[in-house]
Amino acid sequence: MNLRSFKSLFLVLAVIPLVTACQNKEKENFIKENTEFATAQTDKMLQSVGQPTGKNYPRTMKNNGELAVTGMYDWTPGFFPGSLWYLYELTGETKWKDEAEKWTTSLEPLKTFTGHHDLGFMMYCSYGNAERLSPKPEYKDILIESANSLSTRYSDKTKTIKSWNYRKNWNDTTEWYYPVIIDNMMNLEMLFYASKITGDKKYYDIAVNHSESTLKYHFREDFTTYHVVNYDTITGKVLDQATCQGYSDNSMWSRGQAWAIYGFTMVYRETKDQKFLDAAIKATNVYLKYLPEDLVPLWDFNVGQEGYTAVGKSYAVEFPGKDLRDASAAAIVCSALFELAEYANNQSYTDYAIKMLHSLASPAYRAPLGANADFLLMHSVGSIPHKSEIDKPLVYADYYFLEALVRYKNLNKKS
């Protein structure tokens, strides 16, 4: 090596640590600033909502800008306690642990609830994080009882957990006696936990059977997902593949695809079965392929496109919401990609996750302090078909945004 080449190599080697240090400092500043905002905004939320009553869990914002709350038997009450746990994890401050414990323990009556499939959201986002960050013996007992309650909705005929009770499709003629929705993948994590804690394989088997059925019947050939699959209760045969919250039966509803990406990533973590990792990767790749430049998707990827039609009583017939984004879908996928990148050994997934997180934290999606009914993120869509929570904040968007921030912080430590 001549002297000039040696000097060039020396300069390159000298610059690399400086660039890395600069990048790490940028990450630290980003995490610090977003944590400070989240704690300040959530302080205002706590002042607004008061003490937990079992009926006042933050969910969204009313049309007049006021906070909209819900009772514990809704599907969303676990997200606010879960967000408080993430603030504790991000700050280490006892204040947030105390608030998280208070709001979490208010949900204990749900451990015997069997009315719908969302018990995983309700209890694992709250008690699961509690057990992870500040364990107590009673938390384990409550989670195991909750897993038993969720398991009562499992059918060996369909090899799935029933999501909802009887309802009709938007066409008002198709009856759903055993509807299973893609969201249900998210509730399985609590079953895997119960299996590990108790040593009882029944919970594991239910979760795996449900995942395999979902893999078989919820995915189209291109690995976009159906929202709802309706089964025959006697034979277990699939009767109907449709949507409830998406634009049309054959469209890619963005949050449904997000649930699939996150859910199958989690199932691979718990099983190490390659087919579940493959499913997560394929679902991710088709999602990423059609994202807009800022990486926050339309509420449905196919809204208003030729070959996709909203039907019946769905409000999407009247109001398709062609330009509306769903920050909740972006937050879910962002969080999932930090984990999936490691399993798939794919640095581009990490890069996407970081860019998504920065996009969500930008003024386009992160609320001004004191605005947005004190939620963190703006511009989510609950359900246009139901004319509900259209272009509003959603408590679960905030939850997964904070989870993504925690995962980014942990990534920062590793680097």
GROMACS .gro file of C-alpha atoms in nm:
model
  415
    1MET     CA    1   0.000   0.000   0.000
    2ASN     CA    2   0.144   0.338  -0.100
    3LEU     CA    3   0.144   0.638   0.131
    4ARG     CA    4  -0.152   0.808  -0.039
    5SER     CA    5  -0.370   0.494  -0.008
    6PHE     CA    6  -0.270   0.457   0.355
    7LYS     CA    7  -0.367   0.817   0.431
    8SER     CA    8  -0.707   0.770   0.257
    9LEU     CA    9  -0.777   0.454   0.455
   10PHE     CA   10  -0.677   0.628   0.778
   11LEU     CA   11  -0.917   0.915   0.707
   12VAL     CA   12  -1.204   0.675   0.634
   13LEU     CA   13  -1.141   0.478   0.953
   14ALA     CA   14  -1.121   0.801   1.150
   15VAL     CA   15  -1.449   0.934   1.011
   16ILE     CA   16  -1.661   0.620   1.074
   17PRO     CA   17  -1.670   0.655   1.457
   18LEU     CA   18  -1.760   1.022   1.423
   19VAL     CA   19  -2.051   0.945   1.190
   20THR     CA   20  -2.174   0.667   1.420
   21ALA     CA   21  -2.153   0.894   1.725
   22CYS     CA   22  -2.346   1.164   1.541
   23GLN     CA   23  -2.616   0.918   1.435
   24ASN     CA   24  -2.649   0.786   1.790
   25LYS     CA   25  -2.679   1.140   1.925
   26GLU     CA   26  -2.956   1.213   1.674
   27LYS     CA   27  -3.140   0.899   1.789
   28GLU     CA   28  -3.103   0.994   2.154
   29ASN     CA   29  -3.233   1.345   2.089
   30PHE     CA   30  -3.527   1.212   1.889
   31ILE     CA   31  -3.623   0.964   2.161
   32LYS     CA   32  -3.577   1.225   2.435
   33GLU     CA   33  -3.788   1.487   2.259
   34ASN     CA   34  -4.071   1.246   2.179
   35THR     CA   35  -4.067   1.105   2.531
   36GLU     CA   36  -4.088   1.454   2.678
   37PHE     CA   37  -4.378   1.536   2.450
   38ALA     CA   38  -4.558   1.210   2.529
   39THR     CA   39  -4.526   1.259   2.906
   40ALA     CA   40  -4.643   1.621   2.887
   41GLN     CA   41  -4.940   1.532   2.667
   42THR     CA   42  -5.034   1.232   2.880
   43ASP     CA   43  -5.015   1.447   3.193
   44LYS     CA   44  -5.286   1.660   3.039
   45MET     CA   45  -5.486   1.347   2.951
   46LEU     CA   46  -5.470   1.227   3.311
   47GLN     CA   47  -5.590   1.563   3.438
   48SER     CA   48  -5.879   1.548   3.194
   49VAL     CA   49  -5.988   1.190   3.256
   50GLY     CA   50  -5.948   1.175   3.634
   51GLN     CA   51  -5.922   0.854   3.834
   52PRO     CA   52  -6.017   0.518   3.675
   53THR     CA   53  -6.383   0.433   3.730
   54GLY     CA   54  -6.419   0.133   3.500
   55LYS     CA   55  -6.605   0.356   3.258
   56ASN     CA   56  -6.357   0.625   3.156
   57TYR     CA   57  -6.080   0.468   2.948
   58PRO     CA   58  -5.961   0.711   2.678
   59ARG     CA   59  -6.048   0.592   2.328
   60THR     CA   60  -6.078   0.876   2.075
   61MET     CA   61  -6.198   1.233   2.022
   62LYS     CA   62  -6.554   1.351   1.972
   63ASN     CA   63  -6.646   1.566   1.672
   64ASN     CA   64  -6.648   1.870   1.900
   65GLY     CA   65  -6.287   1.806   2.001
   66GLU     CA   66  -6.360   1.666   2.346
   67LEU     CA   67  -6.218   1.341   2.483
   68ALA     CA   68  -6.429   1.031   2.415
   69VAL     CA   69  -6.397   0.753   2.673
   70THR     CA   70  -6.528   0.400   2.693
   71GLY     CA   71  -6.606   0.130   2.948
   72MET     CA   72  -6.393  -0.171   3.030
   73TYR     CA   73  -6.600  -0.411   2.819
   74ASP     CA   74  -6.509  -0.230   2.499
   75TRP     CA   75  -6.213  -0.380   2.310
   76THR     CA   76  -5.977  -0.087   2.377
   77PRO     CA   77  -5.944  -0.026   2.757
   78GLY     CA   78  -5.607  -0.202   2.787
   79PHE     CA   79  -5.425   0.041   2.561
   80PHE     CA   80  -5.420   0.342   2.793
   81PRO     CA   81  -5.270   0.147   3.086
   82GLY     CA   82  -5.027  -0.007   2.836
   83SER     CA   83  -4.921   0.337   2.718
   84LEU     CA   84  -4.858   0.438   3.078
   85TRP     CA   85  -4.634   0.135   3.120
   86TYR     CA   86  -4.438   0.237   2.811
   87LEU     CA   87  -4.393   0.586   2.954
   88TYR     CA   88  -4.254   0.424   3.269
   89GLU     CA   89  -4.020   0.214   3.055
   90LEU     CA   90  -3.906   0.523   2.860
   91THR     CA   91  -3.854   0.746   3.163
   92GLY     CA   92  -3.791   0.519   3.462
   93GLU     CA   93  -4.003   0.758   3.665
   94THR     CA   94  -4.205   0.607   3.952
   95LYS     CA   95  -4.493   0.841   3.876
   96TRP     CA   96  -4.569   0.656   3.554
   97LYS     CA   97  -4.543   0.316   3.721
   98ASP     CA   98  -4.793   0.428   3.985
   99GLU     CA   99  -5.037   0.555   3.723
  100ALA     CA  100  -4.992   0.242   3.513
  101GLU     CA  101  -5.059   0.014   3.810
  102LYS     CA  102  -5.369   0.209   3.905
  103TRP     CA  103  -5.521   0.193   3.557
  104THR     CA  104  -5.415  -0.168   3.504
  105THR     CA  105  -5.566  -0.304   3.827
  106SER     CA  106  -5.895  -0.136   3.741
  107LEU     CA  107  -5.930  -0.396   3.464
  108GLU     CA  108  -5.909  -0.704   3.688
  109PRO     CA  109  -6.282  -0.789   3.653
  110LEU     CA  110  -6.217  -0.862   3.285
  111LYS     CA  111  -6.023  -1.178   3.368
  112THR     CA  112  -6.348  -1.378   3.347
  113PHE     CA  113  -6.489  -1.195   3.043
  114THR     CA  114  -6.582  -1.416   2.748
  115GLY     CA  115  -6.801  -1.182   2.540
  116HIS     CA  116  -6.558  -1.132   2.250
  117HIS     CA  117  -6.205  -1.219   2.142
  118ASP     CA  118  -6.027  -0.897   2.238
  119LEU     CA  119  -5.922  -1.012   2.583
  120GLY     CA  120  -5.562  -1.022   2.465
  121PHE     CA  121  -5.573  -0.652   2.379
  122MET     CA  122  -5.758  -0.576   2.700
  123MET     CA  123  -5.543  -0.774   2.943
  124TYR     CA  124  -5.204  -0.838   2.782
  125CYS     CA  125  -5.142  -0.477   2.678
  126SER     CA  126  -5.211  -0.382   3.039
  127TYR     CA  127  -5.126  -0.674   3.269
  128GLY     CA  128  -4.872  -0.820   3.027
  129ASN     CA  129  -4.665  -0.503   3.039
  130ALA     CA  130  -4.720  -0.482   3.413
  131GLU     CA  131  -4.584  -0.833   3.461
  132ARG     CA  132  -4.289  -0.755   3.233
  133LEU     CA  133  -4.189  -0.425   3.396
  134SER     CA  134  -4.301  -0.456   3.760
  135PRO     CA  135  -4.403  -0.818   3.826
  136LYS     CA  136  -4.633  -0.928   4.104
  137PRO     CA  137  -4.764  -1.283   4.170
  138GLU     CA  138  -5.124  -1.172   4.120
  139TYR     CA  139  -5.046  -1.047   3.771
  140LYS     CA  140  -4.955  -1.400   3.660
  141ASP     CA  141  -5.276  -1.540   3.809
  142ILE     CA  142  -5.489  -1.276   3.638
  143LEU     CA  143  -5.323  -1.337   3.301
  144ILE     CA  144  -5.367  -1.714   3.328
  145GLU     CA  145  -5.734  -1.674   3.416
  146SER     CA  146  -5.771  -1.433   3.124
  147ALA     CA  147  -5.612  -1.692   2.893
  148ASN     CA  148  -5.862  -1.949   3.016
  149SER     CA  149  -6.146  -1.708   2.943
  150LEU     CA  150  -6.017  -1.641   2.591
  151SER     CA  151  -5.978  -2.014   2.532
  152THR     CA  152  -6.351  -2.070   2.584
  153ARG     CA  153  -6.408  -1.908   2.244
  154TYR     CA  154  -6.197  -2.171   2.066
  155SER     CA  155  -6.362  -2.436   1.851
  156ASP     CA  156  -6.191  -2.760   1.756
  157LYS     CA  157  -6.421  -2.771   1.452
  158THR     CA  158  -6.286  -2.450   1.299
  159LYS     CA  159  -5.946  -2.461   1.473
  160THR     CA  160  -5.995  -2.092   1.551
  161ILE     CA  161  -6.101  -1.855   1.827
  162LYS     CA  162  -6.437  -1.696   1.748
  163SER     CA  163  -6.396  -1.319   1.722
  164TRP     CA  164  -6.747  -1.179   1.736
  165ASN     CA  165  -7.087  -1.317   1.814
  166TYR     CA  166  -7.356  -1.336   1.546
  167ARG     CA  167  -7.395  -1.043   1.305
  168LYS     CA  168  -7.482  -0.975   0.943
  169ASN     CA  169  -7.253  -0.860   0.665
  170TRP     CA  170  -7.298  -0.520   0.497
  171ASN     CA  171  -7.514  -0.675   0.225
  172ASP     CA  172  -7.767  -0.750   0.503
  173THR     CA  173  -7.821  -1.104   0.374
  174THR     CA  174  -7.498  -1.288   0.461
  175GLU     CA  175  -7.511  -1.405   0.822
  176TRP     CA  176  -7.191  -1.451   1.020
  177TYR     CA  177  -7.241  -1.721   1.283
  178TYR     CA  178  -6.870  -1.783   1.344
  179PRO     CA  179  -6.674  -1.476   1.226
  180VAL     CA  180  -6.297  -1.467   1.276
  181ILE     CA  181  -6.112  -1.145   1.202
  182ILE     CA  182  -5.746  -1.087   1.121
  183ASP     CA  183  -5.716  -0.869   1.433
  184ASN     CA  184  -5.750  -1.186   1.640
  185MET     CA  185  -5.385  -1.272   1.572
  186MET     CA  186  -5.295  -1.004   1.826
  187ASN     CA  187  -5.474  -1.182   2.111
  188LEU     CA  188  -5.264  -1.497   2.080
  189GLU     CA  189  -4.962  -1.354   2.262
  190MET     CA  190  -5.143  -1.394   2.593
  191LEU     CA  191  -5.200  -1.763   2.521
  192PHE     CA  192  -4.831  -1.819   2.445
  193TYR     CA  193  -4.749  -1.646   2.773
  194ALA     CA  194  -4.992  -1.866   2.968
  195SER     CA  195  -4.842  -2.179   2.815
  196LYS     CA  196  -4.490  -2.078   2.920
  197ILE     CA  197  -4.595  -1.984   3.274
  198THR     CA  198  -4.813  -2.287   3.344
  199GLY     CA  199  -4.634  -2.548   3.134
  200ASP     CA  200  -4.974  -2.638   2.990
  201LYS     CA  201  -4.948  -2.691   2.614
  202LYS     CA  202  -5.320  -2.641   2.552
  203TYR     CA  203  -5.280  -2.263   2.525
  204TYR     CA  204  -4.990  -2.302   2.283
  205ASP     CA  205  -5.184  -2.547   2.070
  206ILE     CA  206  -5.486  -2.317   2.047
  207ALA     CA  207  -5.263  -2.026   1.941
  208VAL     CA  208  -5.080  -2.231   1.680
  209ASN     CA  209  -5.399  -2.388   1.542
  210HIS     CA  210  -5.557  -2.044   1.512
  211SER     CA  211  -5.245  -1.911   1.336
  212GLU     CA  212  -5.241  -2.200   1.090
  213SER     CA  213  -5.610  -2.154   1.007
  214THR     CA  214  -5.555  -1.782   0.961
  215LEU     CA  215  -5.257  -1.847   0.737
  216LYS     CA  216  -5.470  -2.083   0.528
  217TYR     CA  217  -5.789  -1.880   0.493
  218HIS     CA  218  -5.719  -1.511   0.560
  219PHE     CA  219  -5.448  -1.461   0.298
  220ARG     CA  220  -5.505  -1.412  -0.072
  221GLU     CA  221  -5.251  -1.533  -0.329
  222ASP     CA  222  -5.068  -1.198  -0.317
  223PHE     CA  223  -5.059  -1.207   0.067
  224THR     CA  224  -5.303  -0.926   0.117
  225THR     CA  225  -5.556  -1.022   0.381
  226TYR     CA  226  -5.929  -1.069   0.421
  227HIS     CA  227  -6.064  -0.896   0.728
  228VAL     CA  228  -6.336  -1.148   0.815
  229VAL     CA  229  -6.356  -1.522   0.755
  230ASN     CA  230  -6.688  -1.682   0.847
  231TYR     CA  231  -6.691  -2.055   0.933
  232ASP     CA  232  -6.963  -2.317   0.950
  233THR     CA  233  -7.001  -2.403   1.319
  234ILE     CA  234  -7.077  -2.770   1.249
  235THR     CA  235  -6.837  -2.865   0.970
  236GLY     CA  236  -6.569  -2.599   1.018
  237LYS     CA  237  -6.592  -2.514   0.647
  238VAL     CA  238  -6.521  -2.157   0.532
  239LEU     CA  239  -6.847  -1.997   0.420
  240ASP     CA  240  -6.751  -1.636   0.353
  241GLN     CA  241  -6.442  -1.414   0.318
  242ALA     CA  242  -6.526  -1.047   0.352
  243THR     CA  243  -6.461  -0.713   0.517
  244CYS     CA  244  -6.626  -0.527   0.800
  245GLN     CA  245  -6.404  -0.222   0.845
  246GLY     CA  246  -6.230  -0.215   0.507
  247TYR     CA  247  -6.350  -0.058   0.182
  248SER     CA  248  -6.455  -0.379   0.007
  249ASP     CA  249  -6.437  -0.754   0.054
  250ASN     CA  250  -6.139  -0.786  -0.184
  251SER     CA  251  -5.945  -0.476  -0.076
  252MET     CA  252  -5.637  -0.441   0.146
  253TRP     CA  253  -5.762  -0.267   0.458
  254SER     CA  254  -5.448  -0.108   0.595
  255ARG     CA  255  -5.495  -0.182   0.965
  256GLY     CA  256  -5.598  -0.539   0.889
  257GLN     CA  257  -5.273  -0.588   0.699
  258ALA     CA  258  -5.092  -0.429   0.992
  259TRP     CA  259  -5.246  -0.678   1.237
  260ALA     CA  260  -5.129  -0.961   1.012
  261ILE     CA  261  -4.772  -0.827   0.993
  262TYR     CA  262  -4.745  -0.776   1.367
  263GLY     CA  263  -4.935  -1.093   1.457
  264PHE     CA  264  -4.733  -1.335   1.246
  265THR     CA  265  -4.406  -1.171   1.353
  266MET     CA  266  -4.508  -1.239   1.714
  267VAL     CA  267  -4.615  -1.597   1.639
  268TYR     CA  268  -4.278  -1.666   1.477
  269ARG     CA  269  -4.107  -1.531   1.790
  270GLU     CA  270  -4.306  -1.775   2.004
  271THR     CA  271  -4.284  -2.081   1.777
  272LYS     CA  272  -3.975  -2.032   1.557
  273ASP     CA  273  -4.178  -2.198   1.280
  274GLN     CA  274  -4.047  -2.072   0.946
  275LYS     CA  275  -4.389  -2.064   0.779
  276PHE     CA  276  -4.504  -1.792   1.016
  277LEU     CA  277  -4.193  -1.583   0.946
  278ASP     CA  278  -4.252  -1.627   0.573
  279ALA     CA  279  -4.610  -1.508   0.617
  280ALA     CA  280  -4.498  -1.198   0.807
  281ILE     CA  281  -4.239  -1.116   0.540
  282LYS     CA  282  -4.480  -1.160   0.249
  283ALA     CA  283  -4.752  -0.957   0.422
  284THR     CA  284  -4.496  -0.685   0.493
  285ASN     CA  285  -4.357  -0.669   0.142
  286VAL     CA  286  -4.696  -0.618  -0.021
  287TYR     CA  287  -4.780  -0.352   0.239
  288LEU     CA  288  -4.454  -0.164   0.182
  289LYS     CA  289  -4.491  -0.185  -0.195
  290TYR     CA  290  -4.795   0.043  -0.205
  291LEU     CA  291  -4.711   0.297   0.066
  292PRO     CA  292  -4.711   0.670  -0.010
  293GLU     CA  293  -4.392   0.871   0.026
  294ASP     CA  294  -4.443   0.951   0.395
  295LEU     CA  295  -4.503   0.580   0.474
  296VAL     CA  296  -4.841   0.638   0.640
  297PRO     CA  297  -5.102   0.442   0.442
  298LEU     CA  298  -5.445   0.534   0.320
  299TRP     CA  299  -5.707   0.377   0.547
  300ASP     CA  300  -5.758   0.119   0.271
  301PHE     CA  301  -5.503   0.067  -0.007
  302ASN     CA  302  -5.767   0.009  -0.275
  303VAL     CA  303  -6.026   0.271  -0.188
  304GLY     CA  304  -6.198   0.401  -0.499
  305GLN     CA  305  -5.994   0.186  -0.736
  306GLU     CA  306  -6.144  -0.007  -1.027
  307GLY     CA  307  -6.250  -0.354  -0.924
  308TYR     CA  308  -6.315  -0.259  -0.561
  309THR     CA  309  -6.665  -0.166  -0.449
  310ALA     CA  310  -6.817  -0.080  -0.113
  311VAL     CA  311  -7.165  -0.230  -0.074
  312GLY     CA  312  -7.486  -0.223   0.123
  313LYS     CA  313  -7.515  -0.025   0.444
  314SER     CA  314  -7.143   0.054   0.464
  315TYR     CA  315  -7.087   0.429   0.499
  316ALA     CA  316  -6.796   0.382   0.256
  317VAL     CA  317  -7.058   0.362  -0.022
  318GLU     CA  318  -7.147   0.724   0.047
  319PHE     CA  319  -6.810   0.842   0.177
  320PRO     CA  320  -6.508   0.642   0.056
  321GLY     CA  321  -6.255   0.872   0.227
  322LYS     CA  322  -6.016   0.853  -0.065
  323ASP     CA  323  -5.753   1.079   0.090
  324LEU     CA  324  -5.771   0.971   0.454
  325ARG     CA  325  -5.464   0.817   0.616
  326ASP     CA  326  -5.454   0.576   0.907
  327ALA     CA  327  -5.173   0.659   1.148
  328SER     CA  328  -5.277   0.363   1.366
  329ALA     CA  329  -5.186   0.118   1.087
  330ALA     CA  330  -4.852   0.294   1.042
  331ALA     CA  331  -4.774   0.275   1.415
  332ILE     CA  332  -4.856  -0.097   1.434
  333VAL     CA  333  -4.636  -0.182   1.135
  334CYS     CA  334  -4.359   0.050   1.255
  335SER     CA  335  -4.339  -0.135   1.585
  336ALA     CA  336  -4.355  -0.475   1.417
  337LEU     CA  337  -4.076  -0.395   1.173
  338PHE     CA  338  -3.823  -0.332   1.449
  339GLU     CA  339  -3.877  -0.693   1.556
  340LEU     CA  340  -3.926  -0.848   1.213
  341ALA     CA  341  -3.601  -0.695   1.087
  342GLU     CA  342  -3.406  -0.903   1.338
  343TYR     CA  343  -3.582  -1.230   1.255
  344ALA     CA  344  -3.565  -1.174   0.880
  345ASN     CA  345  -3.208  -1.039   0.899
  346ASN     CA  346  -3.326  -0.749   0.684
  347GLN     CA  347  -3.174  -0.407   0.754
  348SER     CA  348  -3.421  -0.242   0.515
  349TYR     CA  349  -3.704  -0.325   0.756
  350THR     CA  350  -3.522  -0.137   1.032
  351ASP     CA  351  -3.467   0.155   0.797
  352TYR     CA  352  -3.837   0.158   0.710
  353ALA     CA  353  -3.931   0.144   1.078
  354ILE     CA  354  -3.712   0.441   1.164
  355LYS     CA  355  -3.849   0.644   0.874
  356MET     CA  356  -4.207   0.555   0.974
  357LEU     CA  357  -4.141   0.659   1.332
  358HIS     CA  358  -3.996   0.991   1.220
  359SER     CA  359  -4.294   1.047   0.991
  360LEU     CA  360  -4.541   0.978   1.272
  361ALA     CA  361  -4.345   1.213   1.498
  362SER     CA  362  -4.354   1.493   1.242
  363PRO     CA  363  -4.602   1.784   1.263
  364ALA     CA  364  -4.811   1.610   0.995
  365TYR     CA  365  -4.917   1.338   1.242
  366ARG     CA  366  -4.799   1.424   1.593
  367ALA     CA  367  -5.043   1.653   1.770
  368PRO     CA  368  -4.953   1.994   1.912
  369LEU     CA  369  -4.921   1.990   2.290
  370GLY     CA  370  -5.263   2.035   2.449
  371ALA     CA  371  -5.455   1.967   2.128
  372ASN     CA  372  -5.612   1.652   1.980
  373ALA     CA  373  -5.799   1.574   2.307
  374ASP     CA  374  -5.449   1.509   2.450
  375PHE     CA  375  -5.381   1.205   2.231
  376LEU     CA  376  -5.034   1.182   2.077
  377LEU     CA  377  -5.113   1.108   1.712
  378MET     CA  378  -5.363   1.264   1.473
  379HIS     CA  379  -5.522   1.125   1.156
  380SER     CA  380  -5.632   0.770   1.224
  381VAL     CA  381  -5.945   0.597   1.097
  382GLY     CA  382  -6.148   0.366   1.320
  383SER     CA  383  -6.414   0.249   1.074
  384ILE     CA  384  -6.546   0.443   0.780
  385PRO     CA  385  -6.803   0.167   0.705
  386HIS     CA  386  -6.950   0.226   1.052
  387LYS     CA  387  -6.920   0.608   1.020
  388SER     CA  388  -6.707   0.595   1.331
  389GLU     CA  389  -6.380   0.764   1.435
  390ILE     CA  390  -6.310   0.912   1.094
  391ASP     CA  391  -5.985   1.112   1.084
  392LYS     CA  392  -5.956   1.105   1.462
  393PRO     CA  393  -5.693   1.012   1.720
  394LEU     CA  394  -5.713   0.654   1.848
  395VAL     CA  395  -5.575   0.523   2.176
  396TYR     CA  396  -5.419   0.220   2.009
  397ALA     CA  397  -5.232   0.438   1.760
  398ASP     CA  398  -5.063   0.604   2.059
  399TYR     CA  399  -4.993   0.267   2.223
  400TYR     CA  400  -4.809   0.125   1.923
  401PHE     CA  401  -4.630   0.455   1.861
  402LEU     CA  402  -4.490   0.439   2.215
  403GLU     CA  403  -4.405   0.071   2.175
  404ALA     CA  404  -4.217   0.156   1.856
  405LEU     CA  405  -4.033   0.432   2.043
  406VAL     CA  406  -3.932   0.181   2.314
  407ARG     CA  407  -3.810  -0.063   2.050
  408TYR     CA  408  -3.617   0.213   1.875
  409LYS     CA  409  -3.458   0.308   2.208
  410ASN     CA  410  -3.353  -0.052   2.264
  411LEU     CA  411  -3.213  -0.065   1.912
  412ASN     CA  412  -3.017   0.251   1.996
  413LYS     CA  413  -2.865   0.077   2.298
  414LYS     CA  414  -2.762  -0.221   2.088
  415SER     CA  415  -2.593  -0.001   1.829
   0.00000   0.00000   0.00000
